[in-house]
Coordinates of C-alpha atoms and ligand atoms in Angstrom, one line a residue:
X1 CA 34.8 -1.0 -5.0
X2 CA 34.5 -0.5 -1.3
X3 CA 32.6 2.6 -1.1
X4 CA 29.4 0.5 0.8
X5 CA 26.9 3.5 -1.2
X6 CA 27.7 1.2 -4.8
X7 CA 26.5 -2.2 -3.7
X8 CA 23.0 -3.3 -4.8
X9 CA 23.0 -6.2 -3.7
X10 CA 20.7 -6.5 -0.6
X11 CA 21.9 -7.6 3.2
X12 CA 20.5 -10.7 3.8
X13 CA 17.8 -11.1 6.0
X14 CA 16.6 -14.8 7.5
X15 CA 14.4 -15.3 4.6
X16 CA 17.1 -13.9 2.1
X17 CA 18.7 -17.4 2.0
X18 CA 15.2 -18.9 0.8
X19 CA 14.3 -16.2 -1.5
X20 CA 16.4 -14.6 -4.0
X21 CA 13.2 -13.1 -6.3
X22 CA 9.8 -11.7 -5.3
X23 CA 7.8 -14.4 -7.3
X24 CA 9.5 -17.1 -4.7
X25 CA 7.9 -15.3 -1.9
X26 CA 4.3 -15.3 -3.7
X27 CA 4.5 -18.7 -4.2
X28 CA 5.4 -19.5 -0.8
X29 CA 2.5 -17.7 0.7
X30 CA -0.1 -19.5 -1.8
X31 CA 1.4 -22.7 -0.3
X32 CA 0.9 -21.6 3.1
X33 CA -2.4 -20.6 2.4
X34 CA -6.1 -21.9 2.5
X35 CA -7.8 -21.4 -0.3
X36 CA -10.1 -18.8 1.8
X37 CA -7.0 -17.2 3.0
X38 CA -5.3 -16.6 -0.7
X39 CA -9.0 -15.6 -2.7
X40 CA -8.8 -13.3 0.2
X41 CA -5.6 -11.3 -0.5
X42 CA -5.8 -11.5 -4.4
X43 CA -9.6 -10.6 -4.6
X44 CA -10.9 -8.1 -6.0
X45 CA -14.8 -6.7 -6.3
X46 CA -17.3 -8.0 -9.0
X47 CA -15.6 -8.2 -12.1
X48 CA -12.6 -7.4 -10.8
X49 CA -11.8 -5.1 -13.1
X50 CA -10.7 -2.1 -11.1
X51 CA -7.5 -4.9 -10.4
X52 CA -6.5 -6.0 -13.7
X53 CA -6.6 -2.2 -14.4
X54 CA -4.2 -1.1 -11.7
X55 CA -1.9 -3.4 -13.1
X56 CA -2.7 -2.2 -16.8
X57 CA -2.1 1.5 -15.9
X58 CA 1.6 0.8 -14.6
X59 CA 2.3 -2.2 -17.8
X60 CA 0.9 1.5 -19.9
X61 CA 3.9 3.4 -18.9
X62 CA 7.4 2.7 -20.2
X63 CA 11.4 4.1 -19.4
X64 CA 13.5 6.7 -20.7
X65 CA 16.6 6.3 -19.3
X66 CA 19.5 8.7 -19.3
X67 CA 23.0 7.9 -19.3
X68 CA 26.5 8.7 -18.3
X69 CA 25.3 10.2 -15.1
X70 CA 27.4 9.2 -11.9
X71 CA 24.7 7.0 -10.7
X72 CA 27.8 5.1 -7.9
X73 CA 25.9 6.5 -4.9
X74 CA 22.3 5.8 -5.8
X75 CA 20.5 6.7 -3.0
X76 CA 16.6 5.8 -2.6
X77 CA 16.1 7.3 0.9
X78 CA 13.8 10.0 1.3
X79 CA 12.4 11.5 4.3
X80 CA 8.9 12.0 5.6
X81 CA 6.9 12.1 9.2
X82 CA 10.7 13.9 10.3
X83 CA 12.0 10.5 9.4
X84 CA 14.7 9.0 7.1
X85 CA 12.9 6.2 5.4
X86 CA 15.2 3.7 3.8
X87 CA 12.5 3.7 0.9
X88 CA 10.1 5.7 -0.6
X89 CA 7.1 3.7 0.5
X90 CA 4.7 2.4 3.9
X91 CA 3.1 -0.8 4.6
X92 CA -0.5 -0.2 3.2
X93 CA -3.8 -0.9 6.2
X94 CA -4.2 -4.7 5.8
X95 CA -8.0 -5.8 7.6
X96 CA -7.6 -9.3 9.3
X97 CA -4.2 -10.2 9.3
X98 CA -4.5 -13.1 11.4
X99 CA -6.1 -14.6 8.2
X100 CA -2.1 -15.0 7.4
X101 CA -0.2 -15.4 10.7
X102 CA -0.9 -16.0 13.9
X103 CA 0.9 -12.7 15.3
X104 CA -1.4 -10.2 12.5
X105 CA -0.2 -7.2 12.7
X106 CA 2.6 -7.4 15.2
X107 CA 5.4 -8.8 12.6
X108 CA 4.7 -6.7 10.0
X109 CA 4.8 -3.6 12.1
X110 CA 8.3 -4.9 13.4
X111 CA 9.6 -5.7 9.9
X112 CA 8.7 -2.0 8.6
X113 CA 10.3 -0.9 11.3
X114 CA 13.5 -3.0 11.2
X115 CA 13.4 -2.0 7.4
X116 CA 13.1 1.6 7.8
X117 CA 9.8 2.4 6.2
X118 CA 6.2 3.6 7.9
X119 CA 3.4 1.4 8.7
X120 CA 0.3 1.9 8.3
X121 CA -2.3 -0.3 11.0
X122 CA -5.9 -1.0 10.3
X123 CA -8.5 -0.4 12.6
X124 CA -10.0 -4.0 11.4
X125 CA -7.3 -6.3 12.4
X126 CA -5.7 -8.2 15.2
X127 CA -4.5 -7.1 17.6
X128 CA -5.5 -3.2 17.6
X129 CA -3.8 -0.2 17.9
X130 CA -2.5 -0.8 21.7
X131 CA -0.8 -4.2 21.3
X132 CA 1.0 -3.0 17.9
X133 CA 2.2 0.3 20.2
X134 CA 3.9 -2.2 22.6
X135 CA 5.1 -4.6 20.5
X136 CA 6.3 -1.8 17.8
X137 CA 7.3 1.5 19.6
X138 CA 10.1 2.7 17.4
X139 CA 8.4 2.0 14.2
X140 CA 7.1 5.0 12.7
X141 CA 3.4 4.1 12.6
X142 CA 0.5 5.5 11.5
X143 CA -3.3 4.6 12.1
X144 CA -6.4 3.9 9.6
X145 CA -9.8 4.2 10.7
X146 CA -13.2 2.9 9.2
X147 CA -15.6 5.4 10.8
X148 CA -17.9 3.0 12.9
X149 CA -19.3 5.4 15.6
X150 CA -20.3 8.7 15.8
X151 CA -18.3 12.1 15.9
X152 CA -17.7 11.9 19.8
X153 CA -16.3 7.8 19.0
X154 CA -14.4 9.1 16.1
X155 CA -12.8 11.7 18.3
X156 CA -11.9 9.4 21.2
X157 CA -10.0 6.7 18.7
X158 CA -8.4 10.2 17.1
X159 CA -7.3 11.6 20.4
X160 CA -6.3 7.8 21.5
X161 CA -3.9 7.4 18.2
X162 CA -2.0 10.8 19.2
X163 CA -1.6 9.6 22.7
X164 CA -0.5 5.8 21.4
X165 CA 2.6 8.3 18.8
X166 CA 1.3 7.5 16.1
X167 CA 2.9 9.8 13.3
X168 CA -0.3 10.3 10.7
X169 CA -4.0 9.5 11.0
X170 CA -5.5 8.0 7.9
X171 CA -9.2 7.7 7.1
X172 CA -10.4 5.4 4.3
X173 CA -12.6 7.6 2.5
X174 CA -13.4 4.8 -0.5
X175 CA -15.8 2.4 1.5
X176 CA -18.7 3.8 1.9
X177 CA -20.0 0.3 1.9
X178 CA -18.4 -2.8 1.5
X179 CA -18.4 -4.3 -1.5
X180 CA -19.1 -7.5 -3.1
X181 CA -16.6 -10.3 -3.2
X182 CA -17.7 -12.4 -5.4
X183 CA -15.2 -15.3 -4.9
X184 CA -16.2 -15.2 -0.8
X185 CA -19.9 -15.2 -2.3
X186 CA -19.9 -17.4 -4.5
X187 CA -18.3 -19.7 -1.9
X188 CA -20.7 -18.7 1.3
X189 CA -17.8 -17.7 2.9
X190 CA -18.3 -14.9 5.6
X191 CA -15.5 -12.9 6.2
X192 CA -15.4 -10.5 8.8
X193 CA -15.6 -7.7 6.7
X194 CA -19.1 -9.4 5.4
X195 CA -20.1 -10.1 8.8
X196 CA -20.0 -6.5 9.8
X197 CA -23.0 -4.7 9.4
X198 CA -23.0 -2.8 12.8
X199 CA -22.0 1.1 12.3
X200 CA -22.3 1.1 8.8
X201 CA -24.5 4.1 8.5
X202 CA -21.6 6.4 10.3
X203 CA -19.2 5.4 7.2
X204 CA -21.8 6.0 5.0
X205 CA -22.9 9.9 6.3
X206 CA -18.9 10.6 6.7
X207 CA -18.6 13.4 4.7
X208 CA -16.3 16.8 4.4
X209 CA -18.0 18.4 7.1
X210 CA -16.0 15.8 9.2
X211 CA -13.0 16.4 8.3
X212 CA -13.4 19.7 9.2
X213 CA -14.4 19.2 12.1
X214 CA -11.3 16.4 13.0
X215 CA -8.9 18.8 10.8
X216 CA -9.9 21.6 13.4
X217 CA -10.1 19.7 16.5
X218 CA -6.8 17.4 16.0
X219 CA -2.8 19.3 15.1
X220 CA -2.0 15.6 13.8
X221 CA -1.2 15.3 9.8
X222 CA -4.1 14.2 8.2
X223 CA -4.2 11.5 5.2
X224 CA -7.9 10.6 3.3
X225 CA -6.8 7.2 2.2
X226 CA -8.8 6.5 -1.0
X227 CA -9.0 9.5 -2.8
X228 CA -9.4 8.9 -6.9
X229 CA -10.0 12.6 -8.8
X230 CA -8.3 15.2 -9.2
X231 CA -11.9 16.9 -7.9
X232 CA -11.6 15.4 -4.3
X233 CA -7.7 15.8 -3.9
X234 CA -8.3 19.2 -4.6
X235 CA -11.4 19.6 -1.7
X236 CA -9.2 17.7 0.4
X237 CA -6.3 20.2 0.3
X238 CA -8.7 23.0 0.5
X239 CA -10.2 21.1 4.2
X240 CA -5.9 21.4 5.2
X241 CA -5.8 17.5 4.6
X242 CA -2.0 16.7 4.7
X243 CA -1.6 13.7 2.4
X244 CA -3.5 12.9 0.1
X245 CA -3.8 9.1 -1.4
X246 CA -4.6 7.7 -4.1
X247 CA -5.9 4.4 -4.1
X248 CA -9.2 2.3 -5.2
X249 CA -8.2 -0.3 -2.2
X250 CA -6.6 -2.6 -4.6
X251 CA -9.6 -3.0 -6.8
X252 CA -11.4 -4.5 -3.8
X253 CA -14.1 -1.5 -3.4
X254 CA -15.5 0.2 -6.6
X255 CA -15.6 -2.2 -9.8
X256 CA -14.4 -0.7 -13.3
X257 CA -12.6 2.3 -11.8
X258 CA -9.3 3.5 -13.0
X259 CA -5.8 2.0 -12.5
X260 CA -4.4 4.1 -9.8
X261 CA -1.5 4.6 -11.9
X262 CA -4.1 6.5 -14.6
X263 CA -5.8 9.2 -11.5
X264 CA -2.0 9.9 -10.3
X265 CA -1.0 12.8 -12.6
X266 CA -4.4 14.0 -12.2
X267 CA -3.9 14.0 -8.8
X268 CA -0.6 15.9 -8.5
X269 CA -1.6 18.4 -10.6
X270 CA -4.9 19.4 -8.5
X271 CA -2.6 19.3 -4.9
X272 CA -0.3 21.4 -6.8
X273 CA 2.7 21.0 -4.1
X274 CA -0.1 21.9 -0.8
X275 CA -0.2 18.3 0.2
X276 CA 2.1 15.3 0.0
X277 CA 0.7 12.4 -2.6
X278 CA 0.8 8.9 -1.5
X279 CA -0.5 6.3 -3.9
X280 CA -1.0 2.2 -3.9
X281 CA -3.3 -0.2 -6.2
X282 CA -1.0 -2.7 -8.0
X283 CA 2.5 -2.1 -7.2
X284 CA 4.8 -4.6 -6.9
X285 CA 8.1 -4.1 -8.2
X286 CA 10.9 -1.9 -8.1
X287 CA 9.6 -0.1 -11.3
X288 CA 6.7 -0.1 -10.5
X289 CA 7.9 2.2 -7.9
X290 CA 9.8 4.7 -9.6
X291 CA 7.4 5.6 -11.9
X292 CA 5.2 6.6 -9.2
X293 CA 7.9 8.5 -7.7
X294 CA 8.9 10.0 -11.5
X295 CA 4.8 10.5 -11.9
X296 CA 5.1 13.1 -8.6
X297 CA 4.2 10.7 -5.8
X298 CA 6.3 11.0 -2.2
X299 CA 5.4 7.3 -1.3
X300 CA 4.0 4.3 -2.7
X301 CA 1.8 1.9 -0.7
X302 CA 2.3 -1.8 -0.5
X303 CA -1.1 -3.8 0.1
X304 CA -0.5 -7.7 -1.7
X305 CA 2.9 -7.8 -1.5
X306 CA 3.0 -7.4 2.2
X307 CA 0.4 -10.1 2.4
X308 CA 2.7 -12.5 0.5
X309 CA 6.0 -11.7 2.9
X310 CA 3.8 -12.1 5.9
X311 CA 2.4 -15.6 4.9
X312 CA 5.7 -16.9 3.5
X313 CA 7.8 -15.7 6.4
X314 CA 6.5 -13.7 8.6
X315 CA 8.0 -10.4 9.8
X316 CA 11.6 -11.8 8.2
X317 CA 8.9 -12.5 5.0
X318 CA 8.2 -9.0 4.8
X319 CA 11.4 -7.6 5.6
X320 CA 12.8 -9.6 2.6
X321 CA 10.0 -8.4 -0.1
X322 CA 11.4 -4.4 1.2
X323 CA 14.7 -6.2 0.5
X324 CA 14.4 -7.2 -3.1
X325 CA 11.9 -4.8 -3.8
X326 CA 14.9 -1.9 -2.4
X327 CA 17.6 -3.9 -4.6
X328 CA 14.6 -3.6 -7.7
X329 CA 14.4 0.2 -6.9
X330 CA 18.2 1.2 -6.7
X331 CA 18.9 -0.9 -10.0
X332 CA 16.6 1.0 -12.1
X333 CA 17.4 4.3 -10.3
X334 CA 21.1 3.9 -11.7
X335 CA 19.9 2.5 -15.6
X336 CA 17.6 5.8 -15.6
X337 CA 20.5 8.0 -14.6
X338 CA 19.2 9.0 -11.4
X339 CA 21.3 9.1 -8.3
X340 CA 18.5 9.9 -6.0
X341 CA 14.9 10.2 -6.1
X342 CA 14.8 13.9 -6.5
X343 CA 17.0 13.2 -9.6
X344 CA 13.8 11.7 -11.4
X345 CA 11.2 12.9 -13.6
X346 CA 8.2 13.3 -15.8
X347 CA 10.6 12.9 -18.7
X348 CA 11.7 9.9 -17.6
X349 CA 8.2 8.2 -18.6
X350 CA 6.3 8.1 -21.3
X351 CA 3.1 6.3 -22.8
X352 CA 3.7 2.4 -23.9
X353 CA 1.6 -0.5 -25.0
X354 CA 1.4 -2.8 -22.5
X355 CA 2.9 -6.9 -23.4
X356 CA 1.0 -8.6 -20.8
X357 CA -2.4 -9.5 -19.8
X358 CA -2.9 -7.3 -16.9
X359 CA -3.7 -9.3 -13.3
X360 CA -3.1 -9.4 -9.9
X361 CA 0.2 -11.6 -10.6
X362 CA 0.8 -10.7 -14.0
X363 CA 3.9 -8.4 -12.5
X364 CA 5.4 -12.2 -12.0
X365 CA 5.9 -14.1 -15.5
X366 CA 7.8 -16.9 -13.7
X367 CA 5.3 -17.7 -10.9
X368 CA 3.9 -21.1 -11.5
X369 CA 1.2 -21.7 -8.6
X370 CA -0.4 -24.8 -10.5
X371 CA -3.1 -26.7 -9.3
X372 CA -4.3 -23.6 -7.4
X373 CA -6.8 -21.5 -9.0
X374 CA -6.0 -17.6 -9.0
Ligands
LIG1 C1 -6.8 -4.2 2.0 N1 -6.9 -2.8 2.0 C2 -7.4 -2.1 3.1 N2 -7.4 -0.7 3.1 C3 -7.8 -0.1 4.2 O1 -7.8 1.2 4.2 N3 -8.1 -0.8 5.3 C4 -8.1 -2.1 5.4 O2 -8.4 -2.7 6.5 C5 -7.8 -2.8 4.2 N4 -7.8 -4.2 4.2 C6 -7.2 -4.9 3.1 C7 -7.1 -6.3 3.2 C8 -6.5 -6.9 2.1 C9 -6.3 -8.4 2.2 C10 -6.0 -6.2 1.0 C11 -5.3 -6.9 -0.1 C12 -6.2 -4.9 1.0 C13 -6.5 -2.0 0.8 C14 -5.0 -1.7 1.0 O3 -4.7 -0.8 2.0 C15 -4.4 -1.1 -0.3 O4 -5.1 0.1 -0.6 C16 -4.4 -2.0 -1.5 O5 -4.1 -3.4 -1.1 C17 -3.3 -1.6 -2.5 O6 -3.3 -2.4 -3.6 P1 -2.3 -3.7 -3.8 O7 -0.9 -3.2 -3.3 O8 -2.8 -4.8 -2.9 O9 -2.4 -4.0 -5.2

């Protein structure tokens, strides 16, 4: 076969010689890691239920394939923002990036956009919105905001986004306050999400009335970045809002919620077709992804697994997790009988007991990070 469409394999990147499977990467990072730095990216709130059950909403789900399809030009491109993305999902807002690499957010902004995909920047990480702009112009990025000031603040960082091209303004909508880590507690360690205490009160009051104020002031799409019942994605299409997305921040805000996996149908059904559906909370692997897409979402967020390309390689780290996660995606696309994302459906998925213990690396039965506690 020549036809370059049929071959899964993924191009190579720098860190494609190293790594050959996702679980490689993970491990790498843990090794380049301090302890602070790992409890970091795989904590969760409390209990830290709200993780294990992001994880146990996508084990929940299992594949009905259909054969005998021409599946020899799988194609897992889709398009959003007026862009071709080369897969169906965006770098999720990571706070304090500099926690894993020197550069923060500057790699991983270059690696989605030598990948093809969006990126989505915190307002809480190195080195803010300007430096990313230079250091990133062609990658299609979009901005997240934790509301710090007042409506005249909010609106100068808003109007300062548009100017900067970014493609979507986010708000986190599921942090009212932060919550409590209990491994960075339990260890006195002060992260600078801890430390904050300043402008918490303007998170806090953020309410609807905002973003219909923004919504009217601002032509930019919109995207609440948070959103977890089928009652607020359907308020948030009725204020114009443009994406909506569903995520409980990884499991790091709101204890014993829902797996985001669970809320997603919920979701689609409220928007309807008004708004596009974005969704993140425990994905990391190529099926994961698809039964996201088959469940009605339009992209999938990656929070971790970004995380663990970043540490183990920086932007090349990243790229490669897109890599293998895009050679993940097109392999089940073609054993589902689906030659393109459009081609999936609700029928391909149905309800399944779940096999493994649900945690934040349960997705990787071969990772062996012994003597390190996760
Ligand atoms: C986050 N998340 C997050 N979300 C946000 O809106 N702004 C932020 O600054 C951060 N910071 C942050 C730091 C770290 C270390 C993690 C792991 C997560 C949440 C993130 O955007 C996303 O919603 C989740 O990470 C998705 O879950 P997974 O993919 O990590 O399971």
């Amino acid at each position: 076969m020549t036809d370059k469409k049929t071959t899964v394999y993924p191009s190579s990147s720098f860190a494609g010689a190293a790594f050959e499977t996702l679980h490689e990467i993970v491990a790498k990072a843990r090794q380049n890691l301090s302890q602070n730095a790992w409890d970091y990216i795989v904590g969760g709130t409390e209990t830290e239920t709200t993780v294990r059950r992001n994880r146990l909403a996508l084990d929940q789900i299992a594949f009905r394939p259909r054969v005998l399809r021409d599946v020899s030009g799988v194609d897992p491109t889709t398009s959003q923002f007026g862009r071709t993305l080369r897969l169906p999902v965006l770098l999720a807002p990571i706070g304090s990036l500099e926690a894993f690499h020197e550069e923060a957010a500057v790699p991983v902004a270059r690696a989605a956009g030598a990948f093809g995909i969006p990126h989505m920047l915190s307002s809480v990480t190195q080195p803010g919105l300007d430096a990313v702009a230079d250091a990133a112009p062609d990658t299609l990025r979009l901005y997240q905001l934790y509301v710090r000031e007042d409506a005249d603040g909010v609106d100068r960082i808003v109007a300062h986004a548009i100017e900067r091209g970014i493609a979507a303004f986010a708000f986190t909508v599921d942090s009212a306050i932060y919550s409590r880590r209990e491994r960075d507690l339990a260890k006195r360690h002060v992260t600078s999400g801890r430390r904050y205490v300043g402008g918490q009160s303007f998170q806090a009051s953020f309410d609807w009335r905002s973003i219909e104020r923004i919504k009217k002031k601002f032509a930019i799409p919109l995207i609440l970045k948070g959103i977890g019942t089928a009652e607020d994605a359907k308020l948030a299409v009725e204020h114009g809002v443009d994406w909506v997305y569903v995520s409980n921040h990884g499991g790091r805000q709101l204890d014993h919620g829902t797996g985001a996996m669970d809320v997603l149908p919920e979701v689609v059904a409220a928007v309807a077709g008004r708004a596009k559906i974005a969704v993140d909370g425990g994905f990391c692997r190529g099926t994961d992804i698809v039964k996201a897409l088959a469940a009605g979402a339009d992209l999938v967020g990656l929070g971790r697994m970004q995380c663990y390309g970043l540490a183990a390689g920086g932007e090349a780290g990243v790229v490669r997790v897109l890599e293998l996660l895009e050679d993940e995606v097109r392999r089940c696309l073609m054993m589902l009988g689906a030659d393109r994302l459009a081609a999936l459906e609700r029928a391909n998925l149905q309800p399944a007991a779940a096999v493994n213990p649900p945690g934040v690396l349960s997705a990787f039965p071969l990772l062996e990070i012994p003597p390190y506690r996760y």
